[in-house]
GROMACS .gro file of C-alpha atoms in nm:
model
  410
    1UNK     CA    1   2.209  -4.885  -3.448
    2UNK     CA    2   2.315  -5.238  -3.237
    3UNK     CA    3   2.608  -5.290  -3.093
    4UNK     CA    4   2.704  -5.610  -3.020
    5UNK     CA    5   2.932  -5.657  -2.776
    6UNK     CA    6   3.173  -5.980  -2.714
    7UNK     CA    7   3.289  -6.131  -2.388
    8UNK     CA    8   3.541  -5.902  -2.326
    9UNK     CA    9   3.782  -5.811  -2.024
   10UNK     CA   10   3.856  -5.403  -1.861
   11UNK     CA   11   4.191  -5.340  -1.949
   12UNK     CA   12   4.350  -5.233  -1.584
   13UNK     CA   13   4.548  -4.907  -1.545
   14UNK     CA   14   4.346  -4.743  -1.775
   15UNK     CA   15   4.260  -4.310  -1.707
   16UNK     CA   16   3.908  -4.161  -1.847
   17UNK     CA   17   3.783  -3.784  -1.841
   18UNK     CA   18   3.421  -3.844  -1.824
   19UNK     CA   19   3.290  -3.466  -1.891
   20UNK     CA   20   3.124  -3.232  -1.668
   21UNK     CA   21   2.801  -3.332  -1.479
   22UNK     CA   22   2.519  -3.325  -1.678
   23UNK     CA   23   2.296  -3.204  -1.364
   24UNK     CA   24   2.527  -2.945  -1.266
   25UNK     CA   25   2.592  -2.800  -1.592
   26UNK     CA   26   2.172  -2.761  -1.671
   27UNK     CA   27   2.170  -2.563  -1.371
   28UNK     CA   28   2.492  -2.356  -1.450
   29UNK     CA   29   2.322  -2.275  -1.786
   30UNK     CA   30   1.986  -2.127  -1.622
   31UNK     CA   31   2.172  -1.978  -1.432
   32UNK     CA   32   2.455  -1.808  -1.666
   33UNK     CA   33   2.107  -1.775  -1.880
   34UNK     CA   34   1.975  -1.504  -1.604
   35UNK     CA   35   2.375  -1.361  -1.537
   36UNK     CA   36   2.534  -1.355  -1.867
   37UNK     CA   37   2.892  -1.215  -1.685
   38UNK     CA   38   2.947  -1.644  -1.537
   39UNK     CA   39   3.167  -1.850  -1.761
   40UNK     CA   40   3.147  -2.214  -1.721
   41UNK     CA   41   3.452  -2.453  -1.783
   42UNK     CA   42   3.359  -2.791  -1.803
   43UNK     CA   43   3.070  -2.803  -1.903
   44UNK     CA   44   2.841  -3.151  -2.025
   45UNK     CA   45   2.829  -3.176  -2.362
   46UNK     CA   46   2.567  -3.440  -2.362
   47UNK     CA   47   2.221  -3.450  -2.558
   48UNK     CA   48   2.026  -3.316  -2.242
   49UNK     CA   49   2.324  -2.994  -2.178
   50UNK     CA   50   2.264  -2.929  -2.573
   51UNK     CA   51   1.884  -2.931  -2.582
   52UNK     CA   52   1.964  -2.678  -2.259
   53UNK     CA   53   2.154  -2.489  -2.441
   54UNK     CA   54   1.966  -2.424  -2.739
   55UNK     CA   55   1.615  -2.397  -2.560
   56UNK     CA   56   1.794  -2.110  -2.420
   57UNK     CA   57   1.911  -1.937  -2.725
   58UNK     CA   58   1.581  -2.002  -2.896
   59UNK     CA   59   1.442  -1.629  -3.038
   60UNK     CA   60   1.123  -1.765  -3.191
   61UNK     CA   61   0.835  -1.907  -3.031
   62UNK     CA   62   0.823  -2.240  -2.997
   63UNK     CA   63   1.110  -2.415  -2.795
   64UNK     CA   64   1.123  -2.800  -2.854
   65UNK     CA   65   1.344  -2.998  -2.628
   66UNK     CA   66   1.267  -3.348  -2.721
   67UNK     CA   67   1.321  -3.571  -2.449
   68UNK     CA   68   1.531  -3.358  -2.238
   69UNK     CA   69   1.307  -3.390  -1.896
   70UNK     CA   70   1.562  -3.148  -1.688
   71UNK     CA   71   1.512  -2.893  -1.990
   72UNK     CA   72   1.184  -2.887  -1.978
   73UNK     CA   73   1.138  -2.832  -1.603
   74UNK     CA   74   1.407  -2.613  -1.584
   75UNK     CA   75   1.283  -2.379  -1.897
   76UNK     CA   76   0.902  -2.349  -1.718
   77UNK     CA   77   1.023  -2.151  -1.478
   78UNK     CA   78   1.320  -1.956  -1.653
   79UNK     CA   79   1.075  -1.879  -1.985
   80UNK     CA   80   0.758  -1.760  -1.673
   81UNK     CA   81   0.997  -1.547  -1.547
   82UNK     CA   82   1.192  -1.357  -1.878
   83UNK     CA   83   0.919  -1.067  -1.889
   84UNK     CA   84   0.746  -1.016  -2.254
   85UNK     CA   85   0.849  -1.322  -2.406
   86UNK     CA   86   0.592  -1.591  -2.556
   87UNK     CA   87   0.682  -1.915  -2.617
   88UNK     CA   88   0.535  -2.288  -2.665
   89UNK     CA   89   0.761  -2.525  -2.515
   90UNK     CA   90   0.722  -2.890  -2.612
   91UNK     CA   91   0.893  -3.208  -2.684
   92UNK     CA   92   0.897  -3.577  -2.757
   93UNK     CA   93   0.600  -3.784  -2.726
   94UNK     CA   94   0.714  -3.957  -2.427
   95UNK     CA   95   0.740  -3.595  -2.274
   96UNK     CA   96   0.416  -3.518  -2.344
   97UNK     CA   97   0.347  -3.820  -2.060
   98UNK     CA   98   0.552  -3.685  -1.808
   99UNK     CA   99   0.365  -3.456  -1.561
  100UNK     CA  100   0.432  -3.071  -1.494
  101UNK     CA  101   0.124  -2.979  -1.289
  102UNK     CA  102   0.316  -2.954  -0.980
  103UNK     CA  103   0.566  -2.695  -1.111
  104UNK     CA  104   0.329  -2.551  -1.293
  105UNK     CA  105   0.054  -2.462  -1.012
  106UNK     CA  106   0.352  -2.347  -0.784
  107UNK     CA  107   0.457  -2.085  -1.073
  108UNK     CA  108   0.116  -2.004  -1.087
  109UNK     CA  109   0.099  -1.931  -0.730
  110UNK     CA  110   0.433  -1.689  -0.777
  111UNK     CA  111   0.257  -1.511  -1.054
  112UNK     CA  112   0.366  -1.680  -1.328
  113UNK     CA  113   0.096  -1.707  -1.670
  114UNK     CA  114   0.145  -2.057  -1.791
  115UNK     CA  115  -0.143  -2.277  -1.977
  116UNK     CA  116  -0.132  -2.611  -2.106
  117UNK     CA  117  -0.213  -2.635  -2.495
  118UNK     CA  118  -0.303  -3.010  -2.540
  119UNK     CA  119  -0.380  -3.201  -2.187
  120UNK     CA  120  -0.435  -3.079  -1.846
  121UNK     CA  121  -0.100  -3.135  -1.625
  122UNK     CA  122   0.127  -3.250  -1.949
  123UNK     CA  123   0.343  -3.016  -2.193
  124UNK     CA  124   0.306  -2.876  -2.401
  125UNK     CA  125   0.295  -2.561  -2.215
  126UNK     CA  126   0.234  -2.212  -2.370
  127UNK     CA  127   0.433  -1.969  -2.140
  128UNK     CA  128   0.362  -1.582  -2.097
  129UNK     CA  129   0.679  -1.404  -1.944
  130UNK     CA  130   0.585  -1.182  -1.662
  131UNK     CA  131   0.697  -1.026  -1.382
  132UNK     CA  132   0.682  -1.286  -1.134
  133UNK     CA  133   0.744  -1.113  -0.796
  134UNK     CA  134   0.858  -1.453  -0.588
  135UNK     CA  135   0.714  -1.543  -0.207
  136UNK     CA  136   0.587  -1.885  -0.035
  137UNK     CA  137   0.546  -2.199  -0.161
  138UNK     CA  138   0.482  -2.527  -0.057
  139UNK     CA  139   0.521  -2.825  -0.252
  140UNK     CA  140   0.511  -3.210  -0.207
  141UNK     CA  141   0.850  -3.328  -0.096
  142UNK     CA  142   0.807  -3.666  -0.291
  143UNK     CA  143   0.762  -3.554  -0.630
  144UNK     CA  144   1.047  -3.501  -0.860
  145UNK     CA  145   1.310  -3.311  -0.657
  146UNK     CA  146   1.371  -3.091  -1.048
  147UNK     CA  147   1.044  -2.926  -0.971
  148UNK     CA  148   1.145  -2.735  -0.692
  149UNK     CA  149   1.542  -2.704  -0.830
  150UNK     CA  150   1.341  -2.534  -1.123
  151UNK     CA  151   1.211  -2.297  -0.883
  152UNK     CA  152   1.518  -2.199  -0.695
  153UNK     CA  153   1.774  -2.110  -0.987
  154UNK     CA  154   1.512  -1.848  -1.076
  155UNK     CA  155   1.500  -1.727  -0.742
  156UNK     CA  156   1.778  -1.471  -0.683
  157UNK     CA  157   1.641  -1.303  -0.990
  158UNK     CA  158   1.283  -1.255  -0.823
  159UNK     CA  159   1.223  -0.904  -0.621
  160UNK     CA  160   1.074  -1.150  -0.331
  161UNK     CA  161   1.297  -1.392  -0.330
  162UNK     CA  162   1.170  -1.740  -0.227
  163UNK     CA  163   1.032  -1.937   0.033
  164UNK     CA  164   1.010  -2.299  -0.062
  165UNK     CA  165   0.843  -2.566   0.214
  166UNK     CA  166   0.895  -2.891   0.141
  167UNK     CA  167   0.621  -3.131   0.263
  168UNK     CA  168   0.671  -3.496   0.358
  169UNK     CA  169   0.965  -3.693   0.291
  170UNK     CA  170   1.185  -3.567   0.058
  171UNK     CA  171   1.292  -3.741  -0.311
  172UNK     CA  172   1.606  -3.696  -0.415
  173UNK     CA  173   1.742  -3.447  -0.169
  174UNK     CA  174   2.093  -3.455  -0.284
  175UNK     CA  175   1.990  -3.231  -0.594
  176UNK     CA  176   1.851  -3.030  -0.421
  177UNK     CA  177   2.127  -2.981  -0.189
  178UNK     CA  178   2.290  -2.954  -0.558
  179UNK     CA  179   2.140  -2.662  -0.637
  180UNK     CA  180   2.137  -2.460  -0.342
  181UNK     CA  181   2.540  -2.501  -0.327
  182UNK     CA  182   2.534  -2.400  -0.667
  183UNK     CA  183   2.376  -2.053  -0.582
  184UNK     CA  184   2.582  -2.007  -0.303
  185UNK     CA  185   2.915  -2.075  -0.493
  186UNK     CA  186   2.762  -1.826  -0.756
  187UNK     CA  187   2.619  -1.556  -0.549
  188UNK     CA  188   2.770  -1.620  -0.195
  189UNK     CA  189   2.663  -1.817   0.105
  190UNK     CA  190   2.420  -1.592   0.232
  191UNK     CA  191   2.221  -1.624  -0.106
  192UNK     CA  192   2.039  -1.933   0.044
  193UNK     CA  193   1.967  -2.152   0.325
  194UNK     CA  194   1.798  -2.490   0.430
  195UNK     CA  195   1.644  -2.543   0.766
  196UNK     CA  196   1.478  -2.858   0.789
  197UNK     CA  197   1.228  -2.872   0.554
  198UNK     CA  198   1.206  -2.532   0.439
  199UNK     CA  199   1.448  -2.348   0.173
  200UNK     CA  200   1.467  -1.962   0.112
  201UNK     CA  201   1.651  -1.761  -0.117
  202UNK     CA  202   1.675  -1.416  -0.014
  203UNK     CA  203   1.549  -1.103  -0.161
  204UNK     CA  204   1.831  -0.902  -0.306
  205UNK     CA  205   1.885  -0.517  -0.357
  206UNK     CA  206   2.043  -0.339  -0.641
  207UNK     CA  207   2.201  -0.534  -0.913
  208UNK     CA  208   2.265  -0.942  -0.864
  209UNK     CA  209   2.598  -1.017  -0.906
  210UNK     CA  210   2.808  -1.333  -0.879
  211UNK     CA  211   3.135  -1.495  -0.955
  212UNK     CA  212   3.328  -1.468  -1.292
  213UNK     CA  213   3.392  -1.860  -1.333
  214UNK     CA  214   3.224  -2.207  -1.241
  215UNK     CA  215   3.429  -2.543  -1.310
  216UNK     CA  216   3.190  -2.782  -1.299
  217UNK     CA  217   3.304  -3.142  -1.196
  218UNK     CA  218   3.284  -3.463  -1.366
  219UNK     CA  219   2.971  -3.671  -1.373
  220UNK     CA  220   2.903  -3.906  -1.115
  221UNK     CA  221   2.648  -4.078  -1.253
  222UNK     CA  222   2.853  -4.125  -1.585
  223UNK     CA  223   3.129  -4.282  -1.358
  224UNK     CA  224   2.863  -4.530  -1.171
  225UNK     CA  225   2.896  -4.784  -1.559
  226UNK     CA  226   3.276  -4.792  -1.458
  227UNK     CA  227   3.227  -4.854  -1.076
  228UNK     CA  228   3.000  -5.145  -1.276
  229UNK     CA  229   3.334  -5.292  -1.473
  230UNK     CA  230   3.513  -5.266  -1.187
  231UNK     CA  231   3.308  -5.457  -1.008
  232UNK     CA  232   3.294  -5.735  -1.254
  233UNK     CA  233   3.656  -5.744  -1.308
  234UNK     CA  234   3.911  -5.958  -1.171
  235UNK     CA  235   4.057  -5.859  -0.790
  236UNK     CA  236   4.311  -5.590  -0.882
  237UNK     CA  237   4.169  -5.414  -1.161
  238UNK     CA  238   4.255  -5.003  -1.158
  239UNK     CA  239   4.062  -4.756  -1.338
  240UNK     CA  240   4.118  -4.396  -1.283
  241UNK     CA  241   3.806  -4.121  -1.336
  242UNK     CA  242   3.978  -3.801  -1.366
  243UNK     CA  243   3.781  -3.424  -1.187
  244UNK     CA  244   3.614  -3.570  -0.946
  245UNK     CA  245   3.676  -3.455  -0.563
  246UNK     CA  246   3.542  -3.560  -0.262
  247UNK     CA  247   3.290  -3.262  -0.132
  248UNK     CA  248   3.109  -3.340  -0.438
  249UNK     CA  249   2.775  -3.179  -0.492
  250UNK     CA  250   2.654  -3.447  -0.621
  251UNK     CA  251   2.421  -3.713  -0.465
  252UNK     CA  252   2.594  -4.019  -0.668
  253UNK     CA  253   2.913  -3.981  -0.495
  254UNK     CA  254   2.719  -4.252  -0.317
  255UNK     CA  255   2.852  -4.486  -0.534
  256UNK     CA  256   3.204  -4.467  -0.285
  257UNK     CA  257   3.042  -4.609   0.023
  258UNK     CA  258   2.815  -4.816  -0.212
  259UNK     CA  259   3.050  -4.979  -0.424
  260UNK     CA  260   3.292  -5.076  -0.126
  261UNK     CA  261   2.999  -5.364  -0.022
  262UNK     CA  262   3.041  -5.500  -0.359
  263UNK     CA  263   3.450  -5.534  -0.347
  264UNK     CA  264   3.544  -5.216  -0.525
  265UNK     CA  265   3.753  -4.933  -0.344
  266UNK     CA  266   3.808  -4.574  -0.433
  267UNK     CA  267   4.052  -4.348  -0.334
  268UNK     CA  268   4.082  -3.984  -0.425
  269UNK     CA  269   4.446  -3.874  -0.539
  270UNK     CA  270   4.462  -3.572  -0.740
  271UNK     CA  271   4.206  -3.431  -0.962
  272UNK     CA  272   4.040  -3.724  -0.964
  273UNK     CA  273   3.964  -4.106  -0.847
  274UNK     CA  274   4.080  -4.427  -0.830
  275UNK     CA  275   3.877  -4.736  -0.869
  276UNK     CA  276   4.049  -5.058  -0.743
  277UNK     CA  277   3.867  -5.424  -0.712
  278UNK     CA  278   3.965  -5.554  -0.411
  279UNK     CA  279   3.775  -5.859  -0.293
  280UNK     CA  280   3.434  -6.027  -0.400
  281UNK     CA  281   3.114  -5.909  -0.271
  282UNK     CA  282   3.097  -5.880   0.125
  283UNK     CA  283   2.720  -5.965   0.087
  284UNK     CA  284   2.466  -6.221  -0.009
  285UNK     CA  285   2.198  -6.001  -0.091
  286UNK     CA  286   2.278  -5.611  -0.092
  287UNK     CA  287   1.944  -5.430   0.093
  288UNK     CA  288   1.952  -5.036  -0.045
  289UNK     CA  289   1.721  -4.742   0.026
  290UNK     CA  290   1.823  -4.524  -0.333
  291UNK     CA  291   1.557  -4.229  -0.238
  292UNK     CA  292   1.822  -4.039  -0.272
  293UNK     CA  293   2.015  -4.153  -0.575
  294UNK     CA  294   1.780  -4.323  -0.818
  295UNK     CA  295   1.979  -4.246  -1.139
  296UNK     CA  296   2.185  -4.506  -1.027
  297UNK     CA  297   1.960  -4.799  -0.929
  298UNK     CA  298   1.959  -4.942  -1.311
  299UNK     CA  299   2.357  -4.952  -1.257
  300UNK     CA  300   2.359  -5.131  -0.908
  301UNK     CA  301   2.065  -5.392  -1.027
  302UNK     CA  302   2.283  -5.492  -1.337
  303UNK     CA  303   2.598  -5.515  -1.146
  304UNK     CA  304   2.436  -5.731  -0.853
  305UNK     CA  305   2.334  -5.947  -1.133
  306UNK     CA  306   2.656  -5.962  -1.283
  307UNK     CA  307   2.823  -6.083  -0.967
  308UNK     CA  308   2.537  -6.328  -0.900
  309UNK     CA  309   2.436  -6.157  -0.577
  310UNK     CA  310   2.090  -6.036  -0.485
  311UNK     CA  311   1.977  -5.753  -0.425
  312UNK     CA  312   1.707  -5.507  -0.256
  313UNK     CA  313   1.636  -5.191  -0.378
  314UNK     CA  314   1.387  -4.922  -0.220
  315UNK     CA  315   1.282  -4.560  -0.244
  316UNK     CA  316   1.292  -4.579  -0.658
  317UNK     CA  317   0.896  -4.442  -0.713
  318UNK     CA  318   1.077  -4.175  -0.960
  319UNK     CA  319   1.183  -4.465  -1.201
  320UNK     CA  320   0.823  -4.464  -1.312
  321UNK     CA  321   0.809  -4.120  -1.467
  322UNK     CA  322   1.164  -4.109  -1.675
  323UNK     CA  323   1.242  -4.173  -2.034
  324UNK     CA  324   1.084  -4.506  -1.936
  325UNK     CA  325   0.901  -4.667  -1.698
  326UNK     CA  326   1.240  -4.777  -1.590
  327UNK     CA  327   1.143  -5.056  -1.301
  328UNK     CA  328   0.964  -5.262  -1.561
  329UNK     CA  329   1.222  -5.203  -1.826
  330UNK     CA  330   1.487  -5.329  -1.555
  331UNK     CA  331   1.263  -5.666  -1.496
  332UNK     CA  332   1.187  -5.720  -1.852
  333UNK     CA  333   1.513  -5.682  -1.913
  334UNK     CA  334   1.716  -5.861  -1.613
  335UNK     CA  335   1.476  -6.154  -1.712
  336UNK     CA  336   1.589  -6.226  -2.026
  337UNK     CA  337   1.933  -6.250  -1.900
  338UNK     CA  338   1.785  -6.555  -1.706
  339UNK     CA  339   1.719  -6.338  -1.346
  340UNK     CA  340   1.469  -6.397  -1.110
  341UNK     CA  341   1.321  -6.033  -1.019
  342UNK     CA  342   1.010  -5.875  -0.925
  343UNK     CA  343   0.919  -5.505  -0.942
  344UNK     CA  344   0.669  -5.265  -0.734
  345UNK     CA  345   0.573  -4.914  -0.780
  346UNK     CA  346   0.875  -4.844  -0.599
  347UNK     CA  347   1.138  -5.129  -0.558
  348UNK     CA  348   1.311  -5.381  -0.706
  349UNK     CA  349   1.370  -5.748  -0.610
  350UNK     CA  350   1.650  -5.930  -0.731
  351UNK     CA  351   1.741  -6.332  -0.628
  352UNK     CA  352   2.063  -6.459  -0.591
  353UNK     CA  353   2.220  -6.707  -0.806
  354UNK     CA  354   2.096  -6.595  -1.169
  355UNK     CA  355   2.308  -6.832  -1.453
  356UNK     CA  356   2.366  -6.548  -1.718
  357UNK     CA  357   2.235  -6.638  -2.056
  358UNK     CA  358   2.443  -6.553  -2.376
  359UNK     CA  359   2.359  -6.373  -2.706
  360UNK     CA  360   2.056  -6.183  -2.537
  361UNK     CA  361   1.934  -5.860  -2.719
  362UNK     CA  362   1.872  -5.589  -2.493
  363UNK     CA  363   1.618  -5.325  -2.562
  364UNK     CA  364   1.671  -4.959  -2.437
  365UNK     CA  365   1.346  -4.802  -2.461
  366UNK     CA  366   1.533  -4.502  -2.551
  367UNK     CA  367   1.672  -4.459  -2.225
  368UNK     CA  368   2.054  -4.352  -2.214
  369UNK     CA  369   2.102  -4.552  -1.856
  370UNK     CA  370   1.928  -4.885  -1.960
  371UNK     CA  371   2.185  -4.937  -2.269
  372UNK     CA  372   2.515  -4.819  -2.020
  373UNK     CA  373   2.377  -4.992  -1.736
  374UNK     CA  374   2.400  -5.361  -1.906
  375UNK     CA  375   2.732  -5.293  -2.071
  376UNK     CA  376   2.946  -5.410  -1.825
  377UNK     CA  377   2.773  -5.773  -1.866
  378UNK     CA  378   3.027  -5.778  -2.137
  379UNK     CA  379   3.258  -5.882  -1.923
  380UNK     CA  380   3.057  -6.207  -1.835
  381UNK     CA  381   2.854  -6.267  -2.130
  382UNK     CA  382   2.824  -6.156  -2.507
  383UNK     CA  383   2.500  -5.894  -2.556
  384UNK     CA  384   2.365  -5.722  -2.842
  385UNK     CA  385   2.285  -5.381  -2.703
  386UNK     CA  386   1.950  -5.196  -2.909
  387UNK     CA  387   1.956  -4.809  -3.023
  388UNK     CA  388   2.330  -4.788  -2.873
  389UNK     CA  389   2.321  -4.462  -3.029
  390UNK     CA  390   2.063  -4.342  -2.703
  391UNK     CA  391   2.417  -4.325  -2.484
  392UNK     CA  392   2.453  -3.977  -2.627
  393UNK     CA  393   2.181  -3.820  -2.409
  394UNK     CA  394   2.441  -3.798  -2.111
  395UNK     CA  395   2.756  -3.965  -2.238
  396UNK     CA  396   2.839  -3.921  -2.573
  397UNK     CA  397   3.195  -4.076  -2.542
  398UNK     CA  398   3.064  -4.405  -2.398
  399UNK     CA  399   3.101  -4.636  -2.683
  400UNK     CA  400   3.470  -4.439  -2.730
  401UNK     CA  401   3.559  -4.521  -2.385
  402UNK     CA  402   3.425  -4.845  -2.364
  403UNK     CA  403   3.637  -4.939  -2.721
  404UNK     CA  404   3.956  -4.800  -2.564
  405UNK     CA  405   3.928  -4.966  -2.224
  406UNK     CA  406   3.761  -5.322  -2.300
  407UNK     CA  407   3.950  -5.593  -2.475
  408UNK     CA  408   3.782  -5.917  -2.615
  409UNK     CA  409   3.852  -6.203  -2.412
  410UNK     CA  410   4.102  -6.466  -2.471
   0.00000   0.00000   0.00000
């Protein structure tokens, strides 16, 4: 379904609950998965955490997970490792594009008895449970940061425990860094730790046990579309985003420092945040390395657009192997709204000064982030927004929100 959405205005004052993380609560699932005794509060109900959730509950053979990409890396290793189960673990067509090799050959190299059923390096995958001992790997540090993640949440469980070298510059470390403080707020500090480029999860004796409970906080990336209104707003605007705290393990609590260059200021109170719009943009052009962070590049692009600024964005190789090739989606995209941009294999090159053009359809390529990342254009210009329905992969409440908080323009 379309939604078309009129020039509209953010109503200020306004307080959301955004749901739990969707990246922490895929790892709090593998790993209540492997120790049944942790309860989770909190938890993402998005498309992804539910695709998680019933991958893991799956009894018969073949587990389909559609276009959940986390579920899919996260599920090769936990299915290699559940001893005397056999499954076939597939999912959409576009997932079926997305390569696994590199997970894949480093579960190999633990032990693990994994083949590919239709072409070398893509799922499906046909998985053999065994009794994968753990030890050394090493592993590109610029691939998709889930691969090793996958790796790790299965790693207190292994007799060996795990020594994980990461080579070369690092994607996405903030994940990472994610899932290691997960395990040690489960299991205990001395589970895990990271020196330079090398991670290792120690072998443990007797019985693994951890903590009873696990709150997991709201999702930053969910809050980046707000940071977006904000930002597009008039000077003065509030929005509070409630459970959110400010040792967040999450790499998009980026968006604080971020978000300040483009006139919006947050402060934590609480449980949670608040958003305020304080000034236009300090910059003409804003120059950002999002190595780190890339979930929220489509976000920033649209937003820089929005405000008529350029922008300059770097380190975003990863874009290429989501639900979408997501840099060309962005320019295809941005362009029909009258923007002058140009895309590589790993940035994205916005000019200043775009006149926003009215009434333009926007196509989402089934990709949750390109449908909320133009939303907030709403404020500027009216946009028919295709397949609005795709929101539901990671925030099912969007349109909700978005209806309670926006009000059409007089």
């Amino acid at each position: 379904m379309d939604k078309v959405l009129e020039r509209s205005v953010l109503c200020s004052g306004g307080c959301l609950h955004l749901g739990g993380s969707k990246s922490e609560t895929a790892r709090a699932l593998v790993l209540q998965a492997l120790l049944p005794s942790l309860e989770l509060e909190n938890a993402s109900t998005s498309d992804d955490s539910v695709a998680m959730v019933k991958g893991l509950a799956c009894k018969g053979q073949e587990v389909d997970i559609g276009y959940a990409g986390t579920a899919m890396r996260f599920l090769t290793a936990y299915f290699a490792c559940r001893q005397g189960r056999e499954v076939l673990l597939t999912g959409s067509g576009r997932m079926k594009e997305r390569p696994i090799d590199v997970l894949v050959s480093a579960l190999r190299s633990l032990g693990a008895d994994i083949s590919y059923v239709e072409r070398e390096g893509f799922p499906p995958l046909y998985i053999k449970g065994v009794a994968v001992r753990g030890g050394e790997v090493r592993m590109e540090g610029g691939v998709s940061s889930q691969y090793a993640s996958a790796l790790l949440l299965i790693a207190p469980f292994l007799p060996e425990g795990l020594k994980l070298t990461l080579e070369g510059r690092v994607t996405s470390r903030p994940y990472l860094e994610m899932t290691v403080s997960l395990l040690q707020e489960v299991f205990g500090k001395r589970i895990a730790s990271w020196k330079g480029n090398c991670i290792e999860v120690f072998p443990q004796e007797g019985e693994l046990r951890g903590k009873g409970a696990l709150r997991i906080e709201s999702d930053w990336s969910s809050a980046s579309y707000w940071y977006s209104f904000v930002a597009l707003n008039d000077v003065g605007t509030e929005l509070c985003l409630k459970y959110f705290k400010g040792d967040s393990y999450q790499g998009d609590r980026a968006l604080v420092e971020l978000y300040e260059l483009l006139g919006v200021h947050t402060v934590f109170e609480g449980d949670g945040i608040r958003l305020r719009r304080v000034s236009a943009p300090r910059l003409e052009v804003l120059d950002l390395d999002l190595n780190a962070t890339p979930d929220i590049a489509q976000t920033v692009a649209v937003t820089c657009l929005g405000l008529g600024i350029g922008c300059e964005l770097w380190g975003l190789h990863t874009l290429k192997i989501k639900e979408t090739d997501r840099l060309l989606a962005l320019q295809t995209e941005m362009r029909k709204m009258g923007a002058k941009v140009e895309v590589s294999d790993d940035s994205l090159c916005l000019e200043a000064g775009a006149k926003l053009k009215s009434g333009v359809r926007i196509a989402t390529y089934d990709d949750h982030r390109m449908a909320m990342a133009f939303t907030p254009l709403m404020l500027k210009v009216r946009l028919i927004i295709e397949n609005s329905g795709v929101v539901s992969k990671s925030y099912p409440d969007f349109w909700e929100d978005v209806t309670k908080n926006v009000r059409l323009a007089e």
